[in-house]
């Protein structure tokens, strides 16, 4: 089935057209700086050279129009696209699994948008645009929170007054669920079913862990919002919640300023005082920059801490997988985290860890108590497979 996968952000829109049977990617690209000066579309076909098209993108409707014009020119007109899958960041209490787009399900995306206001409103608008422009093509909503929704209550409930929690739907929702779900599926295939308690480590600019026991999510590190859990590129991760009150009352910062500080000015960027990009920080560490060294040490420590927490959710773990931008590409990060977990018997082979591959591969040493793998994630394929299941 030929599926167009769309991932809309506040000022961007990524797309990928792929075949669910052959897993061939016909075309992919991104529309950047939507509604901002200097907008452009980056596009490539069949793994070829990437083209940059300078075009005016005043809104997402114009972006979608350009995407379909590009695909049409490549031989994929409306009649050759059999379904559209939309990544939605927050599914709230309505999406324990993916759902076909209807007036009702689209309304649900908007209803839960206050939990992810920078994403859900735009994603709902894009879904609506696709329905209006291409009414013959079915659409499917794939929420990042769906995989986590079935966690045990002891993992998702917060110790706040019940009437407040119930009224405002406050709970741990998590994120990156589509990636974690794919990692379980691909790891199980690679190990031929010899995996039961997996800690999935999605480490990128945004980062989260998931405890997956026999395919079921038992816990995750992100909470009500993606701010919780690990130290990330610009997010602070878990801190004492009273820090917010202190910054407001004593520091004089407004709630909006604190929100911006914790989401966009903290994390590795703040610790290193160099960059939010781990590659720049690793270069700084190699130059002897003390701030960069501390940033990486804290990242290893905090990630190791929370991997142990995920293992606790399953009373042990037999497999650990690194994925996403940092997890797939930084041998330094993987080794640093593994050394934090040496007391649990985690051992990584240095030669294997230096390998780069687009396919899953093992990096654990022969004497490791836990299988350690690198598995490239593929959220687009996971979304497309959901489209095929619901529309195919």
Short mmCIF file of C-alpha atoms in Angstrom, two decimals:
data_model
loop_
_atom_site.label_atom_id
_atom_site.label_comp_id
_atom_site.label_asym_id
_atom_site.label_seq_id
_atom_site.Cartn_x
_atom_site.Cartn_y
_atom_site.Cartn_z
CA UNK A 1 0.00 0.00 0.00
CA UNK A 2 1.36 3.43 -0.95
CA UNK A 3 1.06 5.69 2.09
CA UNK A 4 1.97 9.33 2.56
CA UNK A 5 3.12 9.98 6.13
CA UNK A 6 2.87 13.57 7.37
CA UNK A 7 4.49 14.98 10.49
CA UNK A 8 3.39 18.58 11.00
CA UNK A 9 5.08 20.99 13.41
CA UNK A 10 4.33 24.55 14.35
CA UNK A 11 6.45 25.94 11.48
CA UNK A 12 7.44 22.79 9.61
CA UNK A 13 5.99 19.79 7.82
CA UNK A 14 7.88 16.56 7.10
CA UNK A 15 6.57 14.00 4.66
CA UNK A 16 7.48 10.57 3.33
CA UNK A 17 5.81 8.46 0.64
CA UNK A 18 6.50 4.75 1.05
CA UNK A 19 5.25 1.29 0.18
CA UNK A 20 4.24 -0.82 3.17
CA UNK A 21 4.95 -4.11 1.35
CA UNK A 22 8.40 -3.42 -0.05
CA UNK A 23 9.27 -0.66 2.47
CA UNK A 24 10.59 1.34 -0.48
CA UNK A 25 10.66 5.10 0.11
CA UNK A 26 9.62 6.79 -3.12
CA UNK A 27 10.07 10.35 -1.91
CA UNK A 28 10.57 12.34 1.27
CA UNK A 29 11.19 15.87 2.33
CA UNK A 30 10.43 18.73 4.63
CA UNK A 31 8.77 22.13 4.42
CA UNK A 32 10.57 24.56 6.72
CA UNK A 33 9.92 28.06 8.08
CA UNK A 34 6.20 27.94 7.31
CA UNK A 35 4.74 31.38 7.97
CA UNK A 36 8.25 32.84 8.28
CA UNK A 37 10.52 34.62 5.79
CA UNK A 38 12.97 32.36 4.00
CA UNK A 39 10.66 29.33 3.72
CA UNK A 40 11.73 26.40 1.57
CA UNK A 41 11.04 22.77 0.69
CA UNK A 42 13.77 20.13 0.84
CA UNK A 43 12.92 17.09 -1.31
CA UNK A 44 14.54 13.86 -2.48
CA UNK A 45 13.37 10.88 -4.51
CA UNK A 46 14.48 7.23 -4.42
CA UNK A 47 17.45 8.06 -2.22
CA UNK A 48 18.77 10.55 -4.77
CA UNK A 49 20.28 13.99 -4.32
CA UNK A 50 18.34 16.35 -2.10
CA UNK A 51 16.85 19.42 -3.78
CA UNK A 52 16.14 22.71 -2.05
CA UNK A 53 13.23 24.69 -3.43
CA UNK A 54 12.84 28.30 -2.29
CA UNK A 55 9.06 28.81 -2.16
CA UNK A 56 6.66 31.02 -0.24
CA UNK A 57 4.90 29.01 2.48
CA UNK A 58 2.59 31.45 4.29
CA UNK A 59 0.68 28.60 5.94
CA UNK A 60 0.37 24.81 6.11
CA UNK A 61 -2.24 24.71 3.35
CA UNK A 62 0.32 26.12 0.91
CA UNK A 63 2.88 23.63 2.22
CA UNK A 64 0.56 20.65 1.62
CA UNK A 65 -0.22 21.99 -1.85
CA UNK A 66 3.49 22.17 -2.71
CA UNK A 67 4.07 18.64 -1.39
CA UNK A 68 1.37 17.21 -3.65
CA UNK A 69 2.62 19.23 -6.63
CA UNK A 70 6.11 17.80 -6.08
CA UNK A 71 4.78 14.26 -5.71
CA UNK A 72 2.59 14.69 -8.78
CA UNK A 73 5.62 15.78 -10.82
CA UNK A 74 7.41 12.65 -9.59
CA UNK A 75 4.60 10.47 -10.93
CA UNK A 76 2.55 10.11 -7.77
CA UNK A 77 -0.69 11.93 -8.28
CA UNK A 78 -3.68 11.81 -5.97
CA UNK A 79 -4.90 8.56 -7.52
CA UNK A 80 -1.67 6.72 -6.68
CA UNK A 81 -1.62 7.62 -2.99
CA UNK A 82 -3.78 5.10 -1.14
CA UNK A 83 -3.76 6.57 2.35
CA UNK A 84 -2.37 9.36 4.50
CA UNK A 85 -1.03 8.81 8.01
CA UNK A 86 -0.70 11.73 10.40
CA UNK A 87 1.62 11.78 13.39
CA UNK A 88 -0.18 13.47 16.28
CA UNK A 89 1.85 14.28 19.38
CA UNK A 90 -0.91 14.06 22.00
CA UNK A 91 -3.81 11.62 21.77
CA UNK A 92 -5.00 12.20 25.30
CA UNK A 93 -7.64 9.81 26.59
CA UNK A 94 -9.20 9.29 23.14
CA UNK A 95 -6.46 7.42 21.32
CA UNK A 96 -5.33 4.21 23.01
CA UNK A 97 -4.73 3.08 19.43
CA UNK A 98 -4.61 4.64 15.97
CA UNK A 99 -7.94 5.68 14.42
CA UNK A 100 -9.38 6.58 11.03
CA UNK A 101 -10.05 10.30 10.65
CA UNK A 102 -13.72 11.28 10.97
CA UNK A 103 -15.34 14.51 12.09
CA UNK A 104 -15.47 13.00 15.59
CA UNK A 105 -11.84 11.82 15.81
CA UNK A 106 -10.56 15.09 14.36
CA UNK A 107 -12.55 16.91 17.05
CA UNK A 108 -10.81 14.79 19.68
CA UNK A 109 -7.38 15.94 18.43
CA UNK A 110 -8.46 19.55 19.01
CA UNK A 111 -10.10 18.76 22.37
CA UNK A 112 -6.86 17.39 23.86
CA UNK A 113 -4.73 20.10 22.26
CA UNK A 114 -4.23 22.06 25.53
CA UNK A 115 -1.90 19.20 26.56
CA UNK A 116 0.29 19.92 23.49
CA UNK A 117 -0.77 23.33 22.16
CA UNK A 118 2.26 23.87 19.90
CA UNK A 119 1.58 20.63 18.04
CA UNK A 120 -2.00 19.37 18.14
CA UNK A 121 -3.72 22.47 16.77
CA UNK A 122 -1.43 22.55 13.73
CA UNK A 123 -1.72 18.79 13.23
CA UNK A 124 -5.52 19.04 13.30
CA UNK A 125 -5.41 21.88 10.76
CA UNK A 126 -3.23 19.80 8.42
CA UNK A 127 -5.54 16.79 8.69
CA UNK A 128 -8.48 19.04 7.85
CA UNK A 129 -6.64 20.50 4.85
CA UNK A 130 -5.86 17.01 3.50
CA UNK A 131 -9.50 15.97 3.84
CA UNK A 132 -10.68 19.09 2.01
CA UNK A 133 -8.11 18.97 -0.79
CA UNK A 134 -8.12 15.20 -1.35
CA UNK A 135 -11.49 13.81 -0.23
CA UNK A 136 -10.91 10.50 -2.03
CA UNK A 137 -7.92 9.58 0.17
CA UNK A 138 -8.48 8.11 3.64
CA UNK A 139 -6.61 9.58 6.61
CA UNK A 140 -5.42 7.93 9.85
CA UNK A 141 -4.36 9.49 13.15
CA UNK A 142 -1.37 7.86 14.85
CA UNK A 143 -0.78 9.40 18.28
CA UNK A 144 2.62 9.32 19.95
CA UNK A 145 0.94 8.69 23.29
CA UNK A 146 -1.09 5.63 22.27
CA UNK A 147 1.56 3.01 23.05
CA UNK A 148 1.89 4.28 26.62
CA UNK A 149 -1.81 4.57 27.39
CA UNK A 150 -2.11 0.99 28.63
CA UNK A 151 0.58 1.36 31.31
CA UNK A 152 -0.30 0.02 34.77
CA UNK A 153 -2.08 2.63 36.86
CA UNK A 154 0.72 2.61 39.43
CA UNK A 155 3.00 3.92 36.65
CA UNK A 156 0.76 6.57 35.09
CA UNK A 157 -1.15 8.05 38.04
CA UNK A 158 0.13 11.15 39.86
CA UNK A 159 -0.29 11.58 43.61
CA UNK A 160 -2.49 14.66 43.28
CA UNK A 161 -6.08 15.11 44.55
CA UNK A 162 -8.34 12.76 42.57
CA UNK A 163 -10.93 15.41 41.74
CA UNK A 164 -8.20 17.58 40.17
CA UNK A 165 -6.64 14.69 38.27
CA UNK A 166 -9.97 13.41 36.97
CA UNK A 167 -11.30 16.84 35.98
CA UNK A 168 -8.18 17.89 34.06
CA UNK A 169 -7.14 14.42 32.80
CA UNK A 170 -3.74 14.72 34.47
CA UNK A 171 -1.59 11.58 34.12
CA UNK A 172 1.62 10.34 32.57
CA UNK A 173 1.04 10.26 28.80
CA UNK A 174 4.62 9.85 27.57
CA UNK A 175 5.79 10.45 24.01
CA UNK A 176 7.83 8.79 21.24
CA UNK A 177 5.40 5.88 21.54
CA UNK A 178 5.43 5.18 17.79
CA UNK A 179 9.22 4.87 17.89
CA UNK A 180 9.22 2.66 21.00
CA UNK A 181 6.54 0.44 19.46
CA UNK A 182 8.64 0.07 16.30
CA UNK A 183 11.76 -0.73 18.35
CA UNK A 184 9.97 -3.57 20.14
CA UNK A 185 8.74 -4.98 16.82
CA UNK A 186 12.11 -4.72 15.05
CA UNK A 187 14.10 -6.00 18.02
CA UNK A 188 11.84 -9.02 18.39
CA UNK A 189 12.33 -9.78 14.68
CA UNK A 190 16.11 -9.37 14.92
CA UNK A 191 16.40 -11.58 18.02
CA UNK A 192 13.84 -14.07 16.70
CA UNK A 193 11.60 -13.60 19.71
CA UNK A 194 14.37 -13.90 22.30
CA UNK A 195 13.44 -10.65 24.07
CA UNK A 196 11.00 -10.27 26.95
CA UNK A 197 12.03 -7.27 29.03
CA UNK A 198 13.32 -4.45 26.87
CA UNK A 199 14.45 -0.94 27.79
CA UNK A 200 14.07 1.16 24.64
CA UNK A 201 16.32 4.24 24.66
CA UNK A 202 15.10 6.86 22.18
CA UNK A 203 17.92 9.40 22.48
CA UNK A 204 17.75 12.48 20.28
CA UNK A 205 17.24 16.19 20.83
CA UNK A 206 14.08 14.96 22.54
CA UNK A 207 14.74 11.80 24.53
CA UNK A 208 12.75 9.19 26.41
CA UNK A 209 12.96 5.63 27.66
CA UNK A 210 10.29 2.95 27.65
CA UNK A 211 10.03 -0.28 29.64
CA UNK A 212 8.46 -2.86 27.31
CA UNK A 213 7.59 -6.31 28.61
CA UNK A 214 6.45 -8.81 25.98
CA UNK A 215 5.24 -5.97 23.77
CA UNK A 216 3.38 -4.08 26.51
CA UNK A 217 4.51 -0.71 27.82
CA UNK A 218 5.07 -0.84 31.57
CA UNK A 219 6.46 2.67 32.12
CA UNK A 220 8.12 5.57 30.33
CA UNK A 221 10.13 8.62 31.33
CA UNK A 222 8.17 11.49 29.78
CA UNK A 223 5.12 12.53 31.78
CA UNK A 224 2.12 14.78 31.30
CA UNK A 225 4.30 16.60 28.78
CA UNK A 226 7.60 15.80 27.01
CA UNK A 227 9.49 17.97 29.52
CA UNK A 228 9.80 15.21 32.11
CA UNK A 229 12.49 12.54 32.38
CA UNK A 230 15.90 12.67 30.73
CA UNK A 231 18.11 15.69 30.20
CA UNK A 232 17.56 16.62 26.54
CA UNK A 233 18.91 19.06 23.98
CA UNK A 234 17.12 22.11 25.38
CA UNK A 235 14.77 20.57 27.98
CA UNK A 236 15.78 20.30 31.61
CA UNK A 237 14.10 16.94 32.27
CA UNK A 238 12.97 15.97 35.77
CA UNK A 239 13.58 18.57 38.47
CA UNK A 240 11.93 19.50 41.77
CA UNK A 241 8.55 20.97 40.69
CA UNK A 242 8.90 23.62 43.38
CA UNK A 243 11.65 25.13 41.23
CA UNK A 244 8.86 26.68 39.17
CA UNK A 245 7.40 28.42 42.23
CA UNK A 246 10.84 29.63 43.34
CA UNK A 247 11.68 31.06 39.92
CA UNK A 248 8.31 32.82 39.88
CA UNK A 249 8.21 34.17 43.44
CA UNK A 250 11.87 34.90 44.06
CA UNK A 251 13.32 35.18 40.57
CA UNK A 252 10.43 37.23 39.23
CA UNK A 253 10.07 35.12 36.09
CA UNK A 254 6.60 34.78 34.61
CA UNK A 255 5.06 31.35 34.02
CA UNK A 256 5.55 31.79 30.27
CA UNK A 257 9.19 32.73 30.78
CA UNK A 258 9.76 29.65 32.95
CA UNK A 259 8.02 27.48 30.35
CA UNK A 260 10.35 28.82 27.66
CA UNK A 261 13.40 28.49 29.93
CA UNK A 262 12.75 24.85 30.81
CA UNK A 263 11.77 23.74 27.30
CA UNK A 264 14.05 25.79 25.06
CA UNK A 265 16.96 27.17 27.09
CA UNK A 266 17.93 24.31 29.39
CA UNK A 267 19.27 20.77 29.04
CA UNK A 268 22.56 20.11 27.24
CA UNK A 269 22.50 23.65 25.83
CA UNK A 270 22.51 25.20 29.29
CA UNK A 271 24.99 22.74 30.82
CA UNK A 272 27.55 22.95 28.03
CA UNK A 273 27.09 26.66 27.28
CA UNK A 274 28.08 25.62 23.76
CA UNK A 275 25.26 23.89 21.92
CA UNK A 276 22.23 21.63 22.21
CA UNK A 277 23.81 19.29 19.63
CA UNK A 278 25.65 16.37 21.21
CA UNK A 279 28.22 16.35 18.39
CA UNK A 280 29.32 19.88 19.26
CA UNK A 281 29.46 18.98 22.94
CA UNK A 282 31.57 15.88 22.28
CA UNK A 283 33.99 18.04 20.28
CA UNK A 284 34.11 20.47 23.20
CA UNK A 285 34.87 17.64 25.62
CA UNK A 286 37.71 16.47 23.36
CA UNK A 287 39.12 20.01 23.48
CA UNK A 288 39.09 19.88 27.27
CA UNK A 289 36.01 22.09 27.82
CA UNK A 290 34.95 21.44 31.43
CA UNK A 291 31.33 22.48 30.83
CA UNK A 292 30.98 20.06 27.91
CA UNK A 293 32.53 17.26 29.97
CA UNK A 294 30.08 17.93 32.80
CA UNK A 295 27.13 18.03 30.39
CA UNK A 296 28.01 14.59 29.03
CA UNK A 297 28.73 13.13 32.47
CA UNK A 298 25.32 14.32 33.67
CA UNK A 299 23.64 12.91 30.57
CA UNK A 300 25.27 9.50 31.12
CA UNK A 301 24.41 9.55 34.83
CA UNK A 302 20.79 10.59 34.42
CA UNK A 303 20.18 8.19 31.55
CA UNK A 304 21.71 5.32 33.52
CA UNK A 305 19.57 6.23 36.52
CA UNK A 306 16.36 6.13 34.52
CA UNK A 307 17.29 2.94 32.65
CA UNK A 308 17.53 1.30 36.07
CA UNK A 309 14.13 2.82 36.90
CA UNK A 310 12.66 1.31 33.72
CA UNK A 311 14.18 -2.06 34.64
CA UNK A 312 12.46 -1.80 38.02
CA UNK A 313 9.12 -1.45 36.23
CA UNK A 314 9.70 -4.94 34.78
CA UNK A 315 11.68 -6.36 37.75
CA UNK A 316 14.69 -6.77 35.49
CA UNK A 317 15.63 -6.47 31.83
CA UNK A 318 17.28 -8.74 29.29
CA UNK A 319 17.71 -6.30 26.39
CA UNK A 320 18.57 -2.65 25.92
CA UNK A 321 18.29 -0.80 22.59
CA UNK A 322 19.77 2.54 21.54
CA UNK A 323 17.90 4.43 18.82
CA UNK A 324 17.20 7.91 17.34
CA UNK A 325 19.75 10.58 16.43
CA UNK A 326 22.12 10.27 19.39
CA UNK A 327 21.41 6.63 20.16
CA UNK A 328 22.11 5.50 16.60
CA UNK A 329 25.09 7.74 15.84
CA UNK A 330 27.10 8.48 18.98
CA UNK A 331 29.35 5.63 20.09
CA UNK A 332 30.68 7.96 22.81
CA UNK A 333 27.22 8.42 24.35
CA UNK A 334 26.46 4.69 24.18
CA UNK A 335 29.71 3.77 25.89
CA UNK A 336 29.30 6.43 28.57
CA UNK A 337 25.79 5.19 29.44
CA UNK A 338 26.90 1.55 29.41
CA UNK A 339 29.68 2.32 31.89
CA UNK A 340 27.13 3.84 34.26
CA UNK A 341 25.29 0.49 34.13
CA UNK A 342 28.33 -1.76 34.57
CA UNK A 343 27.15 -2.57 38.11
CA UNK A 344 24.09 -4.22 36.50
CA UNK A 345 26.32 -6.35 34.29
CA UNK A 346 25.95 -4.23 31.15
CA UNK A 347 29.04 -4.54 28.96
CA UNK A 348 29.61 -3.03 25.52
CA UNK A 349 32.22 -4.26 23.05
CA UNK A 350 34.29 -1.31 21.84
CA UNK A 351 34.82 -2.68 18.33
CA UNK A 352 31.14 -3.45 17.79
CA UNK A 353 30.18 -0.09 19.29
CA UNK A 354 32.24 1.72 16.64
CA UNK A 355 30.17 0.18 13.81
CA UNK A 356 27.66 2.26 11.84
CA UNK A 357 24.78 0.52 10.06
CA UNK A 358 21.26 1.14 8.78
CA UNK A 359 20.30 -2.31 10.08
CA UNK A 360 20.00 -3.54 13.69
CA UNK A 361 23.24 -4.80 15.22
CA UNK A 362 24.49 -5.99 18.60
CA UNK A 363 27.17 -4.09 20.53
CA UNK A 364 27.14 -6.05 23.80
CA UNK A 365 30.29 -7.83 24.93
CA UNK A 366 30.29 -11.61 25.27
CA UNK A 367 30.18 -11.37 29.07
CA UNK A 368 27.34 -8.82 29.20
CA UNK A 369 24.36 -9.81 31.37
CA UNK A 370 22.10 -7.80 29.05
CA UNK A 371 21.87 -7.82 25.25
CA UNK A 372 22.71 -4.32 23.99
CA UNK A 373 21.65 -3.37 20.46
CA UNK A 374 21.54 -0.40 18.13
CA UNK A 375 18.29 -0.40 16.14
CA UNK A 376 17.55 2.48 13.73
CA UNK A 377 14.02 3.69 14.35
CA UNK A 378 11.43 4.08 11.59
CA UNK A 379 8.38 5.92 12.84
CA UNK A 380 7.19 6.59 9.29
CA UNK A 381 6.96 2.87 8.52
CA UNK A 382 5.13 2.22 11.78
CA UNK A 383 2.60 4.94 10.94
CA UNK A 384 2.21 3.59 7.39
CA UNK A 385 1.58 0.07 8.72
CA UNK A 386 -1.20 1.43 10.92
CA UNK A 387 -2.72 3.12 7.87
CA UNK A 388 -2.57 -0.15 5.97
CA UNK A 389 -4.22 -2.01 8.85
CA UNK A 390 -7.07 0.47 9.16
CA UNK A 391 -7.62 1.36 5.51
CA UNK A 392 -6.00 -1.41 3.49
#
